[in-house]
PDB file of C-alpha atoms and ligand atoms in Angstrom:
ATOM      1  CA  MET F 583     -19.190  -4.298  -9.322  1.00  0.00           C
ATOM      2  CA  GLY F 584     -21.913  -6.896  -8.816  1.00  0.00           C
ATOM      3  CA  ALA F 585     -22.715  -8.533  -5.502  1.00  0.00           C
ATOM      4  CA  GLN F 586     -19.522 -10.415  -4.639  1.00  0.00           C
ATOM      5  CA  ASP F 587     -18.367 -10.996  -8.231  1.00  0.00           C
ATOM      6  CA  TYR F 588     -14.814 -11.393  -6.931  1.00  0.00           C
ATOM      7  CA  THR F 589     -12.827 -13.502  -4.473  1.00  0.00           C
ATOM      8  CA  ILE F 590     -10.049 -12.428  -2.110  1.00  0.00           C
ATOM      9  CA  ARG F 591      -7.377 -14.871  -0.918  1.00  0.00           C
ATOM     10  CA  LEU F 592      -3.758 -14.906   0.240  1.00  0.00           C
ATOM     11  CA  GLU F 593      -1.112 -14.573  -2.455  1.00  0.00           C
ATOM     12  CA  GLU F 594       0.845 -17.758  -3.237  1.00  0.00           C
ATOM     13  CA  GLU F 595       4.330 -18.105  -4.685  1.00  0.00           C
ATOM     14  CA  LYS F 596       2.986 -19.221  -8.048  1.00  0.00           C
ATOM     15  CA  ASP F 597       1.117 -15.897  -8.335  1.00  0.00           C
ATOM     16  CA  TYR F 598       4.137 -13.652  -7.800  1.00  0.00           C
ATOM     17  CA  ARG F 599       4.961 -12.587 -11.344  1.00  0.00           C
ATOM     18  CA  ALA F 600       1.327 -12.126 -12.416  1.00  0.00           C
ATOM     19  CA  VAL F 601       0.619 -10.030  -9.315  1.00  0.00           C
ATOM     20  CA  GLU F 602       3.737  -7.921  -9.929  1.00  0.00           C
ATOM     21  CA  ASN F 603       2.446  -7.326 -13.437  1.00  0.00           C
ATOM     22  CA  LEU F 604      -0.921  -6.261 -12.010  1.00  0.00           C
ATOM     23  CA  VAL F 605       0.809  -3.797  -9.670  1.00  0.00           C
ATOM     24  CA  ARG F 606       2.837  -2.476 -12.593  1.00  0.00           C
ATOM     25  CA  GLU F 607      -0.342  -1.943 -14.623  1.00  0.00           C
ATOM     26  CA  SER F 608      -2.133  -0.246 -11.675  1.00  0.00           C
ATOM     27  CA  PHE F 609       0.664   2.210 -10.879  1.00  0.00           C
ATOM     28  CA  TRP F 610       2.106   2.830 -14.340  1.00  0.00           C
ATOM     29  CA  ASN F 611       2.473   6.587 -15.010  1.00  0.00           C
ATOM     30  CA  VAL F 612       0.257   7.424 -11.987  1.00  0.00           C
ATOM     31  CA  TYR F 613       2.809   8.956  -9.594  1.00  0.00           C
ATOM     32  CA  ARG F 614       5.783   9.221 -11.979  1.00  0.00           C
ATOM     33  CA  PRO F 615       6.621   8.234 -15.549  1.00  0.00           C
ATOM     34  CA  GLY F 616       6.612   4.407 -15.264  1.00  0.00           C
ATOM     35  CA  CYS F 617       6.522   3.098 -11.688  1.00  0.00           C
ATOM     36  CA  SER F 618       8.551   1.300  -9.029  1.00  0.00           C
ATOM     37  CA  GLU F 619       5.815  -0.414  -6.988  1.00  0.00           C
ATOM     38  CA  HIS F 620       6.050  -3.808  -8.739  1.00  0.00           C
ATOM     39  CA  TYR F 621       9.715  -3.954  -7.745  1.00  0.00           C
ATOM     40  CA  VAL F 622       8.910  -2.723  -4.237  1.00  0.00           C
ATOM     41  CA  LEU F 623       6.439  -5.597  -3.814  1.00  0.00           C
ATOM     42  CA  HIS F 624       9.008  -8.032  -5.256  1.00  0.00           C
ATOM     43  CA  THR F 625      11.632  -7.032  -2.665  1.00  0.00           C
ATOM     44  CA  LEU F 626       9.279  -6.609   0.309  1.00  0.00           C
ATOM     45  CA  ARG F 627       8.124 -10.223   0.137  1.00  0.00           C
ATOM     46  CA  ASN F 628      11.625 -11.218   1.374  1.00  0.00           C
ATOM     47  CA  ASP F 629      11.718  -8.583   4.104  1.00  0.00           C
ATOM     48  CA  PRO F 630      11.431  -9.775   7.725  1.00  0.00           C
ATOM     49  CA  ALA F 631       8.770  -7.085   8.309  1.00  0.00           C
ATOM     50  CA  PHE F 632       6.524  -8.526   5.556  1.00  0.00           C
ATOM     51  CA  ILE F 633       3.354 -10.221   6.841  1.00  0.00           C
ATOM     52  CA  LYS F 634       2.513 -13.149   4.589  1.00  0.00           C
ATOM     53  CA  GLU F 635      -0.815 -13.698   6.404  1.00  0.00           C
ATOM     54  CA  LEU F 636      -1.844 -10.215   5.199  1.00  0.00           C
ATOM     55  CA  ASP F 637      -0.730 -10.449   1.569  1.00  0.00           C
ATOM     56  CA  PHE F 638      -3.969 -10.463  -0.389  1.00  0.00           C
ATOM     57  CA  VAL F 639      -4.964 -10.867  -4.014  1.00  0.00           C
ATOM     58  CA  MET F 640      -8.373 -10.276  -5.540  1.00  0.00           C
ATOM     59  CA  GLU F 641      -9.615 -12.356  -8.488  1.00  0.00           C
ATOM     60  CA  LYS F 642     -12.506 -11.991 -10.896  1.00  0.00           C
ATOM     61  CA  ASP F 643     -13.280 -14.252 -13.862  1.00  0.00           C
ATOM     62  CA  GLY F 644     -10.016 -16.138 -13.322  1.00  0.00           C
ATOM     63  CA  LYS F 645      -7.827 -13.015 -13.434  1.00  0.00           C
ATOM     64  CA  PHE F 646      -6.056 -10.958 -10.792  1.00  0.00           C
ATOM     65  CA  ILE F 647      -7.735  -7.595 -10.485  1.00  0.00           C
ATOM     66  CA  GLY F 648      -6.377  -6.294  -7.183  1.00  0.00           C
ATOM     67  CA  GLN F 649      -3.893  -6.733  -4.373  1.00  0.00           C
ATOM     68  CA  ASN F 650      -2.931  -5.305  -0.987  1.00  0.00           C
ATOM     69  CA  MET F 651      -0.214  -6.088   1.565  1.00  0.00           C
ATOM     70  CA  PHE F 652       1.062  -4.993   4.983  1.00  0.00           C
ATOM     71  CA  MET F 653       4.402  -4.564   6.747  1.00  0.00           C
ATOM     72  CA  LYS F 654       5.297  -4.292  10.424  1.00  0.00           C
ATOM     73  CA  THR F 655       6.843  -1.030  11.578  1.00  0.00           C
ATOM     74  CA  VAL F 656       6.983   1.189  14.668  1.00  0.00           C
ATOM     75  CA  ILE F 657       6.164   4.601  16.024  1.00  0.00           C
ATOM     76  CA  GLU F 658       9.124   5.936  17.997  1.00  0.00           C
ATOM     77  CA  SER F 659       7.210   7.533  20.839  1.00  0.00           C
ATOM     78  CA  ASP F 660       8.380  10.752  22.449  1.00  0.00           C
ATOM     79  CA  ASP F 661       8.702   8.917  25.772  1.00  0.00           C
ATOM     80  CA  GLY F 662      11.241   6.502  24.284  1.00  0.00           C
ATOM     81  CA  ARG F 663       9.111   3.456  23.480  1.00  0.00           C
ATOM     82  CA  GLU F 664       8.692   1.636  20.179  1.00  0.00           C
ATOM     83  CA  ILE F 665       4.988   1.174  19.479  1.00  0.00           C
ATOM     84  CA  PRO F 666       4.358  -1.671  16.994  1.00  0.00           C
ATOM     85  CA  VAL F 667       2.061  -0.672  14.130  1.00  0.00           C
ATOM     86  CA  LEU F 668       1.368  -1.686  10.543  1.00  0.00           C
ATOM     87  CA  THR F 669       1.970   0.090   7.315  1.00  0.00           C
ATOM     88  CA  MET F 670       0.283  -0.827   4.071  1.00  0.00           C
ATOM     89  CA  GLY F 671       0.764  -1.100   0.353  1.00  0.00           C
ATOM     90  CA  PRO F 672       1.277  -1.173  -2.474  1.00  0.00           C
ATOM     91  CA  ILE F 673      -2.469  -1.549  -2.984  1.00  0.00           C
ATOM     92  CA  GLY F 674      -3.669  -1.568  -6.564  1.00  0.00           C
ATOM     93  CA  ILE F 675      -6.641  -2.287  -8.775  1.00  0.00           C
ATOM     94  CA  THR F 676      -6.358  -3.141 -12.454  1.00  0.00           C
ATOM     95  CA  PRO F 677      -6.793   0.077 -14.529  1.00  0.00           C
ATOM     96  CA  GLU F 678      -9.961  -1.008 -16.353  1.00  0.00           C
ATOM     97  CA  LEU F 679     -11.768  -1.690 -13.050  1.00  0.00           C
ATOM     98  CA  LYS F 680     -10.739   1.369 -11.036  1.00  0.00           C
ATOM     99  CA  ARG F 681     -13.494   3.389  -9.329  1.00  0.00           C
ATOM    100  CA  LYS F 682     -15.996   0.529  -9.205  1.00  0.00           C
ATOM    101  CA  GLY F 683     -15.657  -0.285  -5.516  1.00  0.00           C
ATOM    102  CA  TYR F 684     -13.082  -3.110  -5.765  1.00  0.00           C
ATOM    103  CA  GLY F 685     -10.356  -1.066  -4.042  1.00  0.00           C
ATOM    104  CA  LYS F 686     -12.564  -0.380  -1.050  1.00  0.00           C
ATOM    105  CA  ALA F 687     -13.599  -4.046  -0.939  1.00  0.00           C
ATOM    106  CA  ILE F 688     -10.032  -5.422  -0.738  1.00  0.00           C
ATOM    107  CA  LEU F 689      -8.996  -2.617   1.610  1.00  0.00           C
ATOM    108  CA  ASP F 690     -11.827  -3.297   4.061  1.00  0.00           C
ATOM    109  CA  HIS F 691     -11.297  -7.066   3.878  1.00  0.00           C
ATOM    110  CA  SER F 692      -7.582  -6.779   4.590  1.00  0.00           C
ATOM    111  CA  LEU F 693      -8.085  -4.275   7.433  1.00  0.00           C
ATOM    112  CA  GLU F 694     -10.553  -6.670   9.043  1.00  0.00           C
ATOM    113  CA  LYS F 695      -8.014  -9.522   8.838  1.00  0.00           C
ATOM    114  CA  ALA F 696      -5.276  -7.277  10.280  1.00  0.00           C
ATOM    115  CA  SER F 697      -7.605  -6.402  13.112  1.00  0.00           C
ATOM    116  CA  GLU F 698      -8.406 -10.089  13.749  1.00  0.00           C
ATOM    117  CA  MET F 699      -4.672 -10.772  14.006  1.00  0.00           C
ATOM    118  CA  GLY F 700      -4.528  -8.279  16.868  1.00  0.00           C
ATOM    119  CA  PHE F 701      -2.670  -5.377  15.260  1.00  0.00           C
ATOM    120  CA  GLY F 702      -3.412  -1.970  16.819  1.00  0.00           C
ATOM    121  CA  ALA F 703      -3.088   0.645  14.070  1.00  0.00           C
ATOM    122  CA  VAL F 704      -2.193   1.199  10.401  1.00  0.00           C
ATOM    123  CA  LEU F 705      -0.298   4.280   9.190  1.00  0.00           C
ATOM    124  CA  PHE F 706       0.823   5.148   5.683  1.00  0.00           C
ATOM    125  CA  GLU F 707       0.831   7.693   2.865  1.00  0.00           C
ATOM    126  CA  GLY F 708      -2.367   8.031   0.834  1.00  0.00           C
ATOM    127  CA  ASN F 709      -5.293  10.100  -0.368  1.00  0.00           C
ATOM    128  CA  ILE F 710      -7.928  10.834   2.299  1.00  0.00           C
ATOM    129  CA  ASP F 711     -10.636  10.907  -0.413  1.00  0.00           C
ATOM    130  CA  PHE F 712     -10.259   7.141  -0.845  1.00  0.00           C
ATOM    131  CA  TYR F 713      -8.989   5.927   2.546  1.00  0.00           C
ATOM    132  CA  GLY F 714     -11.264   8.227   4.563  1.00  0.00           C
ATOM    133  CA  LYS F 715     -14.191   6.051   3.435  1.00  0.00           C
ATOM    134  CA  SER F 716     -12.594   3.101   5.230  1.00  0.00           C
ATOM    135  CA  GLY F 717     -12.080   4.960   8.501  1.00  0.00           C
ATOM    136  CA  PHE F 718      -8.657   6.561   8.010  1.00  0.00           C
ATOM    137  CA  ASP F 719      -7.993  10.056   9.306  1.00  0.00           C
ATOM    138  CA  TYR F 720      -4.997  12.388   9.273  1.00  0.00           C
ATOM    139  CA  ALA F 721      -2.235  10.843  11.421  1.00  0.00           C
ATOM    140  CA  GLY F 722      -1.546  14.283  12.928  1.00  0.00           C
ATOM    141  CA  LYS F 723      -4.899  14.055  14.713  1.00  0.00           C
ATOM    142  CA  PHE F 724      -3.506  11.048  16.604  1.00  0.00           C
ATOM    143  CA  GLY F 725      -0.349  12.968  17.578  1.00  0.00           C
ATOM    144  CA  ILE F 726       1.849  11.028  15.159  1.00  0.00           C
ATOM    145  CA  ARG F 727       4.415  12.807  12.966  1.00  0.00           C
ATOM    146  CA  TYR F 728       5.908  11.652   9.667  1.00  0.00           C
ATOM    147  CA  HIS F 729       9.655  11.025   9.756  1.00  0.00           C
ATOM    148  CA  ASP F 730      11.907  13.703   8.247  1.00  0.00           C
ATOM    149  CA  LEU F 731       9.045  16.122   7.565  1.00  0.00           C
ATOM    150  CA  PRO F 732       9.496  19.737   8.697  1.00  0.00           C
ATOM    151  CA  GLU F 733       6.943  20.803  11.320  1.00  0.00           C
ATOM    152  CA  ASP F 734       5.220  23.364   9.047  1.00  0.00           C
ATOM    153  CA  ALA F 735       5.028  21.065   5.998  1.00  0.00           C
ATOM    154  CA  ASP F 736       1.711  19.734   4.663  1.00  0.00           C
ATOM    155  CA  ALA F 737       1.229  16.274   6.198  1.00  0.00           C
ATOM    156  CA  SER F 738      -2.263  15.647   4.822  1.00  0.00           C
ATOM    157  CA  PHE F 739      -0.905  12.653   2.872  1.00  0.00           C
ATOM    158  CA  PHE F 740      -0.046  10.880   6.133  1.00  0.00           C
ATOM    159  CA  LEU F 741      -2.988   8.797   7.334  1.00  0.00           C
ATOM    160  CA  CYS F 742      -3.855   6.578  10.277  1.00  0.00           C
ATOM    161  CA  LYS F 743      -6.552   4.162  11.359  1.00  0.00           C
ATOM    162  CA  GLU F 744      -6.753   2.528  14.753  1.00  0.00           C
ATOM    163  CA  LEU F 745      -7.694  -1.145  14.530  1.00  0.00           C
ATOM    164  CA  LYS F 746      -8.064  -1.250  18.314  1.00  0.00           C
ATOM    165  CA  LYS F 747      -9.954   1.752  19.605  1.00  0.00           C
ATOM    166  CA  GLY F 748      -7.700   3.907  21.777  1.00  0.00           C
ATOM    167  CA  TYR F 749      -4.493   2.058  20.755  1.00  0.00           C
ATOM    168  CA  LEU F 750      -2.705   5.364  20.215  1.00  0.00           C
ATOM    169  CA  ASP F 751      -4.244   7.183  23.177  1.00  0.00           C
ATOM    170  CA  GLY F 752      -1.571   9.006  25.160  1.00  0.00           C
ATOM    171  CA  ILE F 753       1.075   8.365  22.487  1.00  0.00           C
ATOM    172  CA  THR F 754       2.884  11.044  20.506  1.00  0.00           C
ATOM    173  CA  GLY F 755       5.845  10.256  18.296  1.00  0.00           C
ATOM    174  CA  VAL F 756       7.364   9.682  14.902  1.00  0.00           C
ATOM    175  CA  TYR F 757       6.308   7.040  12.406  1.00  0.00           C
ATOM    176  CA  GLN F 758       9.061   5.259  10.501  1.00  0.00           C
ATOM    177  CA  THR F 759       8.607   3.982   6.945  1.00  0.00           C
ATOM    178  CA  PRO F 760      10.195   0.507   6.749  1.00  0.00           C
ATOM    179  CA  LYS F 761      13.534   0.694   4.921  1.00  0.00           C
ATOM    180  CA  GLY F 762      12.415  -1.938   2.416  1.00  0.00           C
ATOM    181  CA  TYR F 763      10.196   0.620   0.667  1.00  0.00           C
ATOM    182  CA  TYR F 764      13.231   2.593  -0.513  1.00  0.00           C
ATOM    183  CA  VAL F 765      14.554   1.141  -3.756  1.00  0.00           C
ATOM    184  CA  ASP F 766      17.199   2.267  -6.257  1.00  0.00           C
ATOM    185  CA  ASP F 767      15.962   3.528  -9.615  1.00  0.00           C
ATOM    186  CA  SER F 768      18.633   1.440 -11.353  1.00  0.00           C
ATOM    187  CA  ASP F 769      17.313  -1.748  -9.702  1.00  0.00           C
ATOM    188  CA  VAL F 770      13.765  -0.824 -10.745  1.00  0.00           C
ATOM    189  CA  GLU F 771      14.944  -0.294 -14.345  1.00  0.00           C
ATOM    190  CA  ALA F 772      16.698  -3.659 -14.426  1.00  0.00           C
ATOM    191  CA  PHE F 773      13.705  -5.474 -12.901  1.00  0.00           C
ATOM    192  CA  ASP F 774      11.270  -3.789 -15.269  1.00  0.00           C
ATOM    193  CA  LYS F 775      13.017  -5.424 -18.230  1.00  0.00           C
ATOM    194  CA  ASN F 776      11.345  -8.706 -17.152  1.00  0.00           C
ATOM    195  CA  PHE F 777       7.977  -7.273 -18.188  1.00  0.00           C
ATOM    196  CA  PRO F 778       6.470  -6.367 -21.580  1.00  0.00           C
ATOM    197  CA  PRO F 779       7.674  -2.998 -22.939  1.00  0.00           C
ATOM    198  CA  LYS F 780       5.489  -0.093 -21.802  1.00  0.00           C
ATOM    199  CA  GLU F 781       5.742   3.604 -22.567  1.00  0.00           C
ATOM    200  CA  LYS F 782       6.671   5.952 -19.725  1.00  0.00           C
ATOM    201  CA  LYS F 783       4.792   9.234 -19.892  1.00  0.00           C
ATOM    202  CA  LYS F 784       5.075  12.499 -18.036  1.00  0.00           C
ATOM    203  CA  LEU F 785       1.489  13.307 -17.021  1.00  0.00           C
ATOM    204  CA  PRO F 786      -0.211  16.015 -14.980  1.00  0.00           C
ATOM    205  CA  GLY F 787      -0.726  15.044 -11.351  1.00  0.00           C
ATOM    206  CA  GLN F 788       2.442  12.968 -11.052  1.00  0.00           C
ATOM    207  CA  ILE F 789       4.327  13.814  -7.864  1.00  0.00           C
ATOM    208  CA  PHE F 790       7.806  12.494  -8.764  1.00  0.00           C
ATOM    209  CA  ASP F 791      10.080  13.071 -11.777  1.00  0.00           C
TER     210      ASP F 791
HETATM  211  C1  COA R1342      -6.333   3.782  -5.314  1.00  0.00           C
HETATM  212  C2  COA R1342      -7.049   2.520  -5.764  1.00  0.00           C
HETATM  213  C3  COA R1342      -6.474   1.293  -5.048  1.00  0.00           C
HETATM  214  C4  COA R1342      -8.539   2.699  -5.376  1.00  0.00           C
HETATM  215  O1  COA R1342      -9.262   1.565  -5.786  1.00  0.00           O
HETATM  216  P1  COA R1342     -10.590   1.769  -6.651  1.00  0.00           P
HETATM  217  O2  COA R1342     -11.196   0.432  -6.867  1.00  0.00           O
HETATM  218  O3  COA R1342     -10.259   2.569  -7.851  1.00  0.00           O
HETATM  219  O4  COA R1342     -11.470   2.656  -5.663  1.00  0.00           O
HETATM  220  P2  COA R1342     -13.003   2.454  -5.243  1.00  0.00           P
HETATM  221  O5  COA R1342     -13.865   2.373  -6.429  1.00  0.00           O
HETATM  222  O6  COA R1342     -13.115   1.324  -4.269  1.00  0.00           O
HETATM  223  O7  COA R1342     -13.205   3.858  -4.505  1.00  0.00           O
HETATM  224  C5  COA R1342     -14.144   4.085  -3.515  1.00  0.00           C
HETATM  225  C6  COA R1342     -14.275   5.582  -3.347  1.00  0.00           C
HETATM  226  O8  COA R1342     -13.040   6.172  -2.935  1.00  0.00           O
HETATM  227  C7  COA R1342     -12.835   7.415  -3.612  1.00  0.00           C
HETATM  228  N1  COA R1342     -11.650   7.347  -4.485  1.00  0.00           N
HETATM  229  C8  COA R1342     -11.082   6.242  -5.044  1.00  0.00           C
HETATM  230  N2  COA R1342      -9.990   6.570  -5.753  1.00  0.00           N
HETATM  231  C9  COA R1342      -9.857   7.896  -5.653  1.00  0.00           C
HETATM  232  C10 COA R1342      -8.938   8.837  -6.161  1.00  0.00           C
HETATM  233  N3  COA R1342      -7.889   8.445  -6.918  1.00  0.00           N
HETATM  234  N4  COA R1342      -9.117  10.137  -5.879  1.00  0.00           N
HETATM  235  C11 COA R1342     -10.161  10.550  -5.131  1.00  0.00           C
HETATM  236  N5  COA R1342     -11.085   9.710  -4.605  1.00  0.00           N
HETATM  237  C12 COA R1342     -10.927   8.402  -4.849  1.00  0.00           C
HETATM  238  C13 COA R1342     -14.061   7.694  -4.399  1.00  0.00           C
HETATM  239  O9  COA R1342     -14.933   8.458  -3.613  1.00  0.00           O
HETATM  240  C14 COA R1342     -14.633   6.333  -4.633  1.00  0.00           C
HETATM  241  O10 COA R1342     -15.995   6.348  -4.817  1.00  0.00           O
HETATM  242  P3  COA R1342     -16.617   6.919  -6.218  1.00  0.00           P
HETATM  243  O11 COA R1342     -15.831   6.279  -7.347  1.00  0.00           O
HETATM  244  O12 COA R1342     -18.022   6.474  -6.109  1.00  0.00           O
HETATM  245  O13 COA R1342     -16.429   8.388  -6.150  1.00  0.00           O
HETATM  246  C15 COA R1342      -6.974   2.302  -7.305  1.00  0.00           C
HETATM  247  O14 COA R1342      -7.622   3.373  -7.972  1.00  0.00           O
HETATM  248  C16 COA R1342      -5.552   2.189  -7.842  1.00  0.00           C
HETATM  249  O15 COA R1342      -5.059   1.084  -8.015  1.00  0.00           O
HETATM  250  N6  COA R1342      -4.885   3.332  -8.152  1.00  0.00           N
HETATM  251  C17 COA R1342      -3.527   3.343  -8.695  1.00  0.00           C
HETATM  252  C18 COA R1342      -2.540   2.867  -7.681  1.00  0.00           C
HETATM  253  C19 COA R1342      -2.622   3.673  -6.403  1.00  0.00           C
HETATM  254  O16 COA R1342      -2.695   4.895  -6.404  1.00  0.00           O
HETATM  255  N7  COA R1342      -2.609   2.967  -5.257  1.00  0.00           N
HETATM  256  C20 COA R1342      -2.710   3.586  -3.944  1.00  0.00           C
HETATM  257  C21 COA R1342      -1.426   4.176  -3.513  1.00  0.00           C
HETATM  258  S1  COA R1342      -1.590   4.916  -1.914  1.00  0.00           S
END
């Protein structure tokens, strides 16, 4: 990655299919044979919780090479309040440019914009090795639990970053994944037919069948 050899801007309607294809390329065979994230993005754009002012694409040499987006959700606090927070993703970088710093660049840019808009915290599922470099920590350290996860289960995938320092002070509770992230495999299959054929592979490290 050279000094600023990319641009980041908001996604526009004319970009939709190309960006879905980018997401498909980024996630293909990473977490399961094939992937569902391109369809997830496709449906989330019409969700009331989707934040179009935080729907970013990254371009280099006239091509999309990365994207990231945010959704509104809540922490159901143990004292009965709903604390507004953000969740994030899919975030993806084109396979041939992974591990060159572009992911961190779009992540940091989009977190800064979310912060400027006044949001207090971001929580989601991810790998601390990547997100830790942008200030994320385990959500458990903030007193926030992941919905439907048994108390003794490993929650190291569940991460949090405060955008306003102290936003989660004095709050304990349960984070809710927005419903829009849950999609039917049959809908994913049907949607995927709109894209060029691509081989699904079972690979080591995948976490879903
Ligand atoms: C995850 C992803 C967005 C990261 O973007 P990237 O451009 O590859 O990452 P960067 O080069 O900016 O990474 C910065 C640092 O984070 C760490 N990191 C990045 N990806 C990592 C991974 N998969 N595992 C462990 N550490 C990782 C590394 O320390 C890296 O620095 P290094 O390459 O010098 O060691 C990208 O690899 C991707 O699209 N992956 C497939 C889709 C996906 O998993 N999305 C995230 C779902 S939560």
